[in-house]
């Protein structure tokens, strides 16, 4: 086993069985409930056995139906053959922790909505701050997801910036930024990207020099191509022009684990932008993406805890520190699942935020998977790689029959459909639309007979992908040849 594939400090580590964990969790909650003395559940909550059986059967049938059937079911997000969107099930420990806390159903809007999960939330925010290199007094909390985390960061930015100062985002930033800027009544300025999909620094400097921009949103790990905005160069630019800097690390934030000087990261992984997260004013990160959590778990962190004053409603506090964090007072949302904090807490106790233990090796495997596949694609005559992957997302397209964008588009769609429709060995990818300009920058031989073309996109966010890319590549290359002939 190569040194960088270290899985755990302990030799006997294995993937835990979710049923055993659930059973232990349910037993513990049963015992806890029993300790509060017997009572009779109200008959109004009863369900007749036949109705229950039929409804449960229908429910489970729908969840597990054929994805391509009449009433479409779920795609196999858990399986390495699913390499399409940012979707995978939580780790078994997160599932068990969530189920246990959910039976109690604490509400993390306030510490007394459930003190244990409230405290766990403070602890995991501390863990995330440490991973990102933010100071220990950084203020933060969990959110429903990245969109709300970004909204809160942009809202605080608006409160701090002079009126009408624009928010600069790159064209490749998540689409929800402009939507949320609309909610906030702030204008966004879309900056062009370079050929690799990263924010263009020259355009950023021009915009900052103009004086209209108050806040810059950088994305280390874009949702489309996994491109990493050059944060280490954006930080000094924002300082020079006095702009606030928010990092939308909803997808990419956990890659910070592999950005340490001595962390083993594969070739082409840009460490410097992830190290620069430490210098951002705020960071959004989604544990429900690369943190092995079920949906409903984003986070926002602020370098300066004093921004807590903007959240003040009837709170007597004028200065906030993480010690004095009263969750509901520093969050736009009110009710939030304490179970989400519990699940993340247990996960990080089992799989800590370290480069060589816990989550680091999970992320490392995903990065290696993308590089391994990129190498195979480049060596293959059947496919073309759009650009070298920076994180674990890659875009590519079948070698088209004619050197035109319309042929690229058609071939990509046909391969996508064909792979998904296979009965015995399907592969699930996604489609991503690329502008003629970007495609031609990489492939000048392609004629721009339309404005954009769909290419194939794959998110290799499961560590199992590392050992499955040969198979995935084989299947995709085979489909490309079949579509061509
Ligand atoms: C997923 C994502 C978001 C949106 O987060 P949700 O958790 O889906 O609300 C925002 N920005 C980036 C870069 C993302 O990848």
Coordinates of C-alpha atoms and ligand atoms in Angstrom, one line a residue:
X1 CA 0.0 0.0 0.0
X2 CA 1.5 3.4 -0.9
X3 CA 2.3 5.7 2.0
X4 CA -0.3 8.2 0.9
X5 CA -3.1 5.6 1.0
X6 CA -2.8 5.2 4.7
X7 CA -6.3 4.5 5.9
X8 CA -6.2 4.8 9.7
X9 CA -3.8 4.7 12.5
X10 CA -5.4 1.5 13.7
X11 CA -4.8 -1.6 11.7
X12 CA -8.2 -3.2 12.4
X13 CA -10.2 -0.3 11.1
X14 CA -13.2 -1.3 8.9
X15 CA -16.2 0.3 7.5
X16 CA -18.8 0.0 10.3
X17 CA -22.1 -1.9 9.8
X18 CA -24.9 0.6 9.8
X19 CA -27.4 -1.9 11.2
X20 CA -25.3 -2.7 14.2
X21 CA -24.8 1.0 14.9
X22 CA -28.4 1.7 14.5
X23 CA -29.4 -1.1 16.8
X24 CA -27.0 0.2 19.5
X25 CA -28.3 3.7 19.0
X26 CA -31.9 2.7 19.2
X27 CA -31.2 0.6 22.3
X28 CA -29.6 3.5 24.0
X29 CA -32.5 5.8 23.2
X30 CA -35.0 3.2 24.3
X31 CA -33.2 2.9 27.7
X32 CA -33.2 6.7 28.0
X33 CA -36.9 7.0 27.3
X34 CA -37.7 4.1 29.7
X35 CA -35.8 6.0 32.4
X36 CA -38.5 8.7 32.3
X37 CA -41.2 6.4 33.5
X38 CA -44.0 4.7 31.5
X39 CA -46.8 6.5 29.9
X40 CA -49.4 5.5 27.3
X41 CA -48.9 6.8 23.8
X42 CA -52.1 8.4 22.6
X43 CA -54.3 6.2 20.4
X44 CA -54.7 9.1 17.9
X45 CA -51.1 8.3 16.8
X46 CA -52.0 4.7 16.0
X47 CA -51.9 3.3 12.5
X48 CA -53.8 0.2 11.5
X49 CA -51.4 -2.7 10.6
X50 CA -52.8 -3.2 7.1
X51 CA -52.6 0.5 6.3
X52 CA -49.1 0.7 7.7
X53 CA -48.0 -2.3 5.8
X54 CA -49.4 -1.0 2.5
X55 CA -48.0 2.5 2.9
X56 CA -44.6 1.3 4.0
X57 CA -44.5 -1.1 1.1
X58 CA -45.4 1.6 -1.3
X59 CA -42.8 4.0 0.2
X60 CA -40.0 1.5 0.0
X61 CA -41.0 0.5 -3.5
X62 CA -40.8 4.1 -4.6
X63 CA -37.4 4.6 -3.0
X64 CA -36.0 1.6 -4.5
X65 CA -37.7 1.6 -7.9
X66 CA -35.8 1.4 -11.2
X67 CA -34.3 4.8 -11.9
X68 CA -35.3 4.6 -15.5
X69 CA -38.7 3.0 -14.9
X70 CA -42.2 4.4 -15.4
X71 CA -42.2 6.0 -12.0
X72 CA -38.5 6.7 -11.8
X73 CA -36.6 5.6 -8.8
X74 CA -33.3 6.8 -7.3
X75 CA -30.0 6.5 -9.0
X76 CA -27.5 4.3 -7.0
X77 CA -25.7 7.3 -5.4
X78 CA -23.9 4.9 -3.1
X79 CA -22.3 2.9 -5.8
X80 CA -19.0 3.9 -7.6
X81 CA -20.9 3.4 -10.9
X82 CA -22.7 6.6 -10.0
X83 CA -20.2 9.3 -10.8
X84 CA -22.6 12.1 -11.9
X85 CA -23.5 14.8 -9.4
X86 CA -22.4 15.7 -5.9
X87 CA -24.4 13.0 -4.3
X88 CA -23.5 10.1 -1.9
X89 CA -25.0 8.6 1.2
X90 CA -23.7 9.6 4.6
X91 CA -21.1 7.5 6.5
X92 CA -22.8 4.8 8.7
X93 CA -21.7 6.6 11.8
X94 CA -23.5 9.8 10.7
X95 CA -26.6 7.8 9.8
X96 CA -26.6 6.2 13.3
X97 CA -25.8 9.4 15.1
X98 CA -28.5 11.3 13.2
X99 CA -31.1 8.6 13.9
X100 CA -30.3 8.6 17.6
X101 CA -30.6 12.3 18.0
X102 CA -33.6 12.6 15.8
X103 CA -35.6 10.4 18.1
X104 CA -35.0 13.0 20.7
X105 CA -35.2 15.8 18.1
X106 CA -33.3 18.6 19.7
X107 CA -33.6 22.0 18.1
X108 CA -30.3 23.8 17.8
X109 CA -31.9 27.2 17.5
X110 CA -30.8 27.7 21.1
X111 CA -28.5 25.9 23.5
X112 CA -31.5 25.0 25.7
X113 CA -33.3 23.4 22.6
X114 CA -30.9 20.5 23.4
X115 CA -27.8 21.3 25.3
X116 CA -25.8 18.2 24.1
X117 CA -26.2 18.8 20.4
X118 CA -25.8 22.6 20.9
X119 CA -22.4 22.0 22.6
X120 CA -21.5 19.5 19.8
X121 CA -22.3 22.2 17.3
X122 CA -19.9 24.5 19.0
X123 CA -17.2 21.8 19.0
X124 CA -17.6 20.9 15.4
X125 CA -17.5 24.6 14.4
X126 CA -14.2 24.7 16.3
X127 CA -13.0 21.7 14.4
X128 CA -13.9 23.3 11.1
X129 CA -12.3 26.6 12.0
X130 CA -9.1 24.8 12.9
X131 CA -9.1 22.8 9.6
X132 CA -9.6 26.1 7.7
X133 CA -6.9 27.8 9.7
X134 CA -9.3 30.4 11.1
X135 CA -8.7 31.8 14.5
X136 CA -10.1 29.8 17.4
X137 CA -12.4 32.7 18.3
X138 CA -14.0 32.6 14.8
X139 CA -17.8 32.7 15.1
X140 CA -19.8 30.1 13.2
X141 CA -22.7 27.8 13.1
X142 CA -24.3 25.0 11.1
X143 CA -26.9 25.9 8.5
X144 CA -29.4 24.0 6.3
X145 CA -26.8 24.1 3.5
X146 CA -24.3 26.1 1.5
X147 CA -26.9 28.4 0.1
X148 CA -28.0 29.7 3.5
X149 CA -24.4 29.8 4.7
X150 CA -23.5 32.0 1.7
X151 CA -26.6 34.1 2.2
X152 CA -25.5 34.8 5.8
X153 CA -22.0 35.7 4.8
X154 CA -23.2 38.0 2.1
X155 CA -25.8 39.6 4.4
X156 CA -23.1 40.4 7.0
X157 CA -20.9 41.7 4.1
X158 CA -23.7 44.0 3.0
X159 CA -24.2 45.3 6.6
X160 CA -20.4 46.1 6.7
X161 CA -20.0 47.5 3.2
X162 CA -21.1 51.0 2.3
X163 CA -24.4 51.0 0.5
X164 CA -24.6 49.7 -3.0
X165 CA -21.2 48.2 -3.0
X166 CA -21.3 45.3 -5.4
X167 CA -20.5 41.7 -4.8
X168 CA -17.9 40.3 -7.3
X169 CA -18.3 36.7 -8.2
X170 CA -16.8 34.7 -11.0
X171 CA -19.0 33.5 -13.9
X172 CA -18.3 29.9 -12.6
X173 CA -19.6 30.7 -9.1
X174 CA -22.7 28.8 -7.8
X175 CA -25.9 30.2 -9.3
X176 CA -27.4 30.8 -5.9
X177 CA -25.1 33.8 -5.3
X178 CA -26.9 36.0 -7.8
X179 CA -30.2 34.8 -6.4
X180 CA -29.2 35.6 -2.8
X181 CA -27.8 38.9 -3.9
X182 CA -31.2 39.6 -5.3
X183 CA -32.8 38.7 -1.9
X184 CA -30.3 41.1 -0.2
X185 CA -31.0 43.8 -2.8
X186 CA -27.3 43.9 -3.7
X187 CA -25.9 43.9 -7.2
X188 CA -23.5 41.3 -8.4
X189 CA -20.7 41.7 -10.9
X190 CA -19.8 38.5 -12.8
X191 CA -16.1 38.3 -13.5
X192 CA -14.8 36.2 -16.4
X193 CA -12.8 33.1 -15.8
X194 CA -9.6 31.8 -17.3
X195 CA -9.7 28.7 -19.6
X196 CA -9.5 26.4 -16.5
X197 CA -12.7 28.0 -15.0
X198 CA -10.9 30.1 -12.3
X199 CA -11.6 33.7 -11.5
X200 CA -9.6 36.0 -13.8
X201 CA -7.3 38.0 -11.6
X202 CA -6.9 40.9 -14.1
X203 CA -10.6 41.4 -14.3
X204 CA -10.9 41.2 -10.5
X205 CA -8.2 43.9 -10.1
X206 CA -9.9 46.1 -12.6
X207 CA -13.2 45.7 -10.8
X208 CA -11.7 46.5 -7.4
X209 CA -9.8 49.5 -8.8
X210 CA -13.1 50.8 -10.0
X211 CA -14.2 51.2 -6.4
X212 CA -17.7 49.7 -6.9
X213 CA -16.9 46.3 -5.4
X214 CA -17.3 45.9 -1.6
X215 CA -17.2 42.1 -1.4
X216 CA -15.5 39.4 -3.4
X217 CA -16.7 35.8 -3.4
X218 CA -14.0 33.3 -4.3
X219 CA -14.8 29.6 -4.9
X220 CA -12.1 27.1 -4.1
X221 CA -13.7 24.2 -5.9
X222 CA -16.4 25.3 -8.3
X223 CA -19.5 23.1 -8.6
X224 CA -19.2 22.7 -12.3
X225 CA -15.5 21.9 -13.0
X226 CA -14.1 21.7 -9.5
X227 CA -11.8 24.6 -10.5
X228 CA -10.0 26.4 -7.7
X229 CA -10.1 30.2 -7.7
X230 CA -6.6 31.6 -7.0
X231 CA -7.4 32.6 -3.4
X232 CA -3.8 33.2 -2.4
X233 CA -3.6 35.9 -5.0
X234 CA -7.1 37.2 -4.3
X235 CA -6.4 37.8 -0.6
X236 CA -3.7 40.5 -1.2
X237 CA -5.8 42.1 -3.9
X238 CA -8.8 42.4 -1.5
X239 CA -6.5 43.8 1.2
X240 CA -5.0 46.4 -1.2
X241 CA -8.5 47.7 -2.2
X242 CA -10.1 47.2 1.2
X243 CA -12.7 44.7 0.0
X244 CA -14.2 42.0 2.1
X245 CA -13.5 38.4 1.0
X246 CA -15.9 35.5 1.3
X247 CA -14.9 32.0 0.3
X248 CA -17.6 29.7 -1.0
X249 CA -15.9 26.5 0.0
X250 CA -19.2 24.7 0.1
X251 CA -17.8 22.0 -2.1
X252 CA -14.0 22.4 -1.8
X253 CA -13.5 23.3 1.8
X254 CA -12.6 19.9 3.1
X255 CA -9.7 19.7 0.6
X256 CA -8.0 22.2 3.0
X257 CA -7.0 19.0 4.9
X258 CA -4.5 18.2 2.1
X259 CA -3.0 21.7 1.9
X260 CA -0.5 21.5 4.7
X261 CA 3.2 21.9 3.9
X262 CA 3.8 18.2 4.6
X263 CA 0.5 16.8 3.6
X264 CA 0.7 14.2 0.8
X265 CA -1.4 15.5 -2.1
X266 CA -1.3 14.3 -5.7
X267 CA 0.2 16.2 -8.5
X268 CA -1.8 19.2 -9.7
X269 CA -3.6 19.8 -6.5
X270 CA -3.3 23.5 -5.7
X271 CA -2.4 23.8 -2.0
X272 CA -1.9 27.5 -1.8
X273 CA -5.6 28.6 -2.4
X274 CA -6.7 26.2 0.3
X275 CA -4.1 27.6 2.8
X276 CA -5.4 31.1 2.0
X277 CA -8.8 30.2 3.4
X278 CA -7.2 31.1 6.7
X279 CA -7.1 34.7 5.6
X280 CA -10.7 35.0 4.4
X281 CA -13.3 37.1 6.3
X282 CA -15.9 34.4 6.0
X283 CA -16.1 30.8 4.7
X284 CA -19.1 28.7 3.8
X285 CA -18.5 24.9 3.9
X286 CA -20.9 22.0 3.3
X287 CA -20.4 19.0 5.5
X288 CA -23.2 17.4 3.5
X289 CA -21.0 17.4 0.5
X290 CA -17.5 16.2 1.4
X291 CA -18.0 15.8 5.1
X292 CA -19.9 12.4 4.9
X293 CA -23.1 14.0 6.3
X294 CA -26.8 13.7 5.3
X295 CA -28.4 16.7 3.8
X296 CA -29.2 19.6 6.0
X297 CA -25.6 20.3 7.1
X298 CA -23.8 23.4 5.8
X299 CA -21.8 25.8 7.9
X300 CA -20.7 29.4 7.9
X301 CA -17.7 30.8 9.8
X302 CA -16.7 34.4 10.4
X303 CA -13.1 35.3 11.2
X304 CA -14.2 38.3 13.4
X305 CA -16.7 37.2 16.1
X306 CA -17.9 40.8 16.4
X307 CA -20.1 40.3 13.3
X308 CA -22.4 38.5 15.7
X309 CA -23.8 42.0 16.5
X310 CA -25.7 42.0 13.2
X311 CA -27.7 39.0 14.3
X312 CA -28.8 40.7 17.5
X313 CA -32.5 40.6 18.1
X314 CA -33.4 40.7 21.8
X315 CA -30.1 39.6 22.9
X316 CA -28.2 41.5 25.6
X317 CA -24.9 40.7 24.0
X318 CA -23.0 43.4 22.1
X319 CA -19.8 41.4 21.6
X320 CA -19.9 37.8 20.6
X321 CA -17.3 35.2 21.2
X322 CA -17.7 31.5 20.4
X323 CA -17.8 30.9 24.2
X324 CA -20.9 33.1 24.4
X325 CA -22.5 31.6 21.3
X326 CA -26.2 31.3 21.6
X327 CA -27.0 29.5 18.5
X328 CA -30.3 31.2 17.6
X329 CA -28.8 34.6 18.1
X330 CA -26.2 34.2 15.5
X331 CA -28.2 32.4 12.8
X332 CA -30.7 33.6 10.3
X333 CA -32.6 30.4 10.5
X334 CA -34.5 29.6 13.7
X335 CA -35.2 25.8 14.1
X336 CA -32.4 23.6 13.0
X337 CA -31.9 19.9 13.5
X338 CA -29.7 19.1 16.5
X339 CA -29.3 15.7 14.8
X340 CA -27.2 17.4 12.1
X341 CA -24.7 18.6 14.7
X342 CA -24.7 15.2 16.4
X343 CA -24.1 13.4 13.2
X344 CA -21.2 15.6 12.3
X345 CA -19.8 15.4 15.8
X346 CA -19.7 11.6 15.9
X347 CA -18.3 11.5 12.3
X348 CA -15.4 13.8 13.2
X349 CA -14.7 11.8 16.3
X350 CA -14.4 8.6 14.2
X351 CA -12.9 10.2 11.1
X352 CA -11.0 13.2 12.3
X353 CA -10.1 16.3 10.2
X354 CA -6.5 15.2 9.6
X355 CA -4.3 14.9 6.6
X356 CA -3.3 11.3 7.3
X357 CA -6.1 9.9 9.3
X358 CA -9.9 10.2 9.1
X359 CA -11.1 12.5 6.3
X360 CA -7.8 13.3 4.7
X361 CA -7.3 9.9 3.2
X362 CA -10.9 9.9 2.0
X363 CA -10.3 13.2 0.1
X364 CA -6.9 12.1 -1.1
X365 CA -8.5 9.0 -2.7
X366 CA -11.0 11.2 -4.6
X367 CA -8.2 13.5 -5.9
X368 CA -6.2 10.5 -7.0
X369 CA -9.2 9.0 -8.7
X370 CA -9.7 12.1 -10.8
X371 CA -6.0 12.2 -11.8
X372 CA -6.0 8.5 -12.6
X373 CA -9.0 8.9 -14.9
X374 CA -7.6 12.1 -16.5
X375 CA -4.4 10.1 -17.4
X376 CA -6.5 7.3 -18.9
X377 CA -8.6 9.8 -20.9
X378 CA -5.6 11.6 -22.3
X379 CA -4.1 8.3 -23.4
X380 CA -7.3 7.2 -25.1
X381 CA -8.2 8.0 -28.6
X382 CA -11.9 7.8 -27.8
X383 CA -12.1 10.8 -25.4
X384 CA -10.8 14.3 -24.9
X385 CA -10.1 15.8 -21.5
X386 CA -11.4 19.4 -21.1
X387 CA -8.6 20.3 -18.6
X388 CA -6.5 18.7 -15.9
X389 CA -8.6 18.3 -12.7
X390 CA -7.7 20.5 -9.8
X391 CA -10.0 18.7 -7.3
X392 CA -12.1 15.6 -7.9
X393 CA -14.3 16.7 -10.8
X394 CA -13.5 16.2 -14.4
X395 CA -15.0 17.1 -17.7
X396 CA -14.4 15.3 -21.0
X397 CA -16.1 14.5 -24.2
X398 CA -16.2 11.8 -26.8
X399 CA -13.9 12.3 -29.8
X400 CA -16.5 13.8 -32.2
X401 CA -17.2 12.5 -35.7
X402 CA -16.8 16.0 -37.0
X403 CA -14.7 18.8 -35.5
X404 CA -17.6 21.0 -34.5
X405 CA -19.3 21.9 -31.3
X406 CA -22.6 20.5 -32.4
X407 CA -20.9 17.1 -32.9
X408 CA -19.3 17.3 -29.5
X409 CA -22.7 18.1 -28.0
X410 CA -24.5 15.3 -29.8
X411 CA -21.9 12.7 -29.0
X412 CA -21.8 13.7 -25.3
X413 CA -25.5 13.4 -25.0
X414 CA -25.6 10.1 -26.7
X415 CA -22.9 8.6 -24.6
X416 CA -24.6 10.0 -21.4
X417 CA -27.9 8.4 -22.4
X418 CA -26.4 5.2 -23.5
X419 CA -24.4 4.6 -20.4
X420 CA -27.3 5.4 -18.1
X421 CA -29.8 3.2 -20.0
X422 CA -27.6 0.1 -19.9
X423 CA -29.5 -2.7 -18.2
X424 CA -26.6 -4.8 -16.9
X425 CA -23.8 -2.4 -16.4
X426 CA -25.0 1.3 -16.3
X427 CA -22.7 4.2 -15.5
X428 CA -24.2 7.5 -14.4
X429 CA -22.4 10.7 -15.4
X430 CA -23.7 14.2 -15.8
X431 CA -23.7 16.8 -18.6
X432 CA -22.1 20.2 -18.3
X433 CA -22.5 23.0 -20.8
X434 CA -19.3 24.7 -21.8
X435 CA -19.1 27.9 -23.9
X436 CA -17.6 27.9 -27.4
X437 CA -14.9 30.3 -26.2
X438 CA -13.7 27.9 -23.5
X439 CA -13.9 24.8 -25.7
X440 CA -12.0 26.5 -28.5
X441 CA -9.4 27.8 -26.1
X442 CA -8.6 24.2 -25.3
X443 CA -9.3 22.7 -28.7
X444 CA -8.8 25.2 -31.5
X445 CA -9.6 22.6 -34.1
X446 CA -13.3 22.6 -33.1
X447 CA -15.5 24.8 -35.2
X448 CA -17.9 26.9 -33.1
X449 CA -21.1 26.2 -35.0
X450 CA -23.1 26.8 -31.9
X451 CA -22.6 29.0 -28.8
X452 CA -22.0 26.2 -26.3
X453 CA -21.8 22.4 -26.1
X454 CA -22.6 19.8 -23.5
X455 CA -19.7 17.7 -22.3
X456 CA -19.6 14.8 -19.9
X457 CA -18.8 15.6 -16.3
X458 CA -17.9 13.3 -13.5
X459 CA -17.8 14.0 -9.8
X460 CA -15.5 11.4 -8.2
X461 CA -16.4 12.1 -4.6
X462 CA -16.4 8.6 -3.3
X463 CA -13.0 7.2 -2.2
X464 CA -14.1 3.9 -3.9
X465 CA -13.8 5.7 -7.2
X466 CA -10.0 5.4 -6.9
X467 CA -10.2 1.7 -7.6
X468 CA -13.1 1.9 -10.0
X469 CA -11.8 4.4 -12.6
X470 CA -10.4 1.7 -14.8
X471 CA -13.8 0.1 -15.1
X472 CA -15.5 3.4 -15.5
X473 CA -13.1 4.5 -18.2
X474 CA -13.5 1.2 -20.0
X475 CA -17.3 1.5 -20.0
X476 CA -17.2 5.2 -21.1
X477 CA -14.6 4.5 -23.9
X478 CA -16.7 1.6 -25.1
X479 CA -19.8 3.7 -25.3
X480 CA -17.9 6.4 -27.2
X481 CA -16.9 3.9 -29.8
X482 CA -20.4 2.5 -30.0
X483 CA -21.8 5.9 -30.6
X484 CA -19.3 6.8 -33.2
X485 CA -19.9 3.6 -35.3
Ligands
LIG1 C1 -23.4 23.0 -3.5 C2 -22.8 24.4 -3.6 C3 -23.5 25.5 -3.1 C4 -24.9 25.4 -2.6 O1 -25.0 24.6 -1.4 P1 -26.3 23.9 -1.0 O2 -25.8 23.1 0.2 O3 -26.7 23.0 -2.1 O4 -27.3 24.9 -0.6 C5 -22.9 26.7 -3.1 N1 -21.7 26.8 -3.6 C6 -20.9 25.8 -4.1 C7 -19.6 26.0 -4.6 C8 -21.5 24.5 -4.1 O5 -20.8 23.5 -4.6

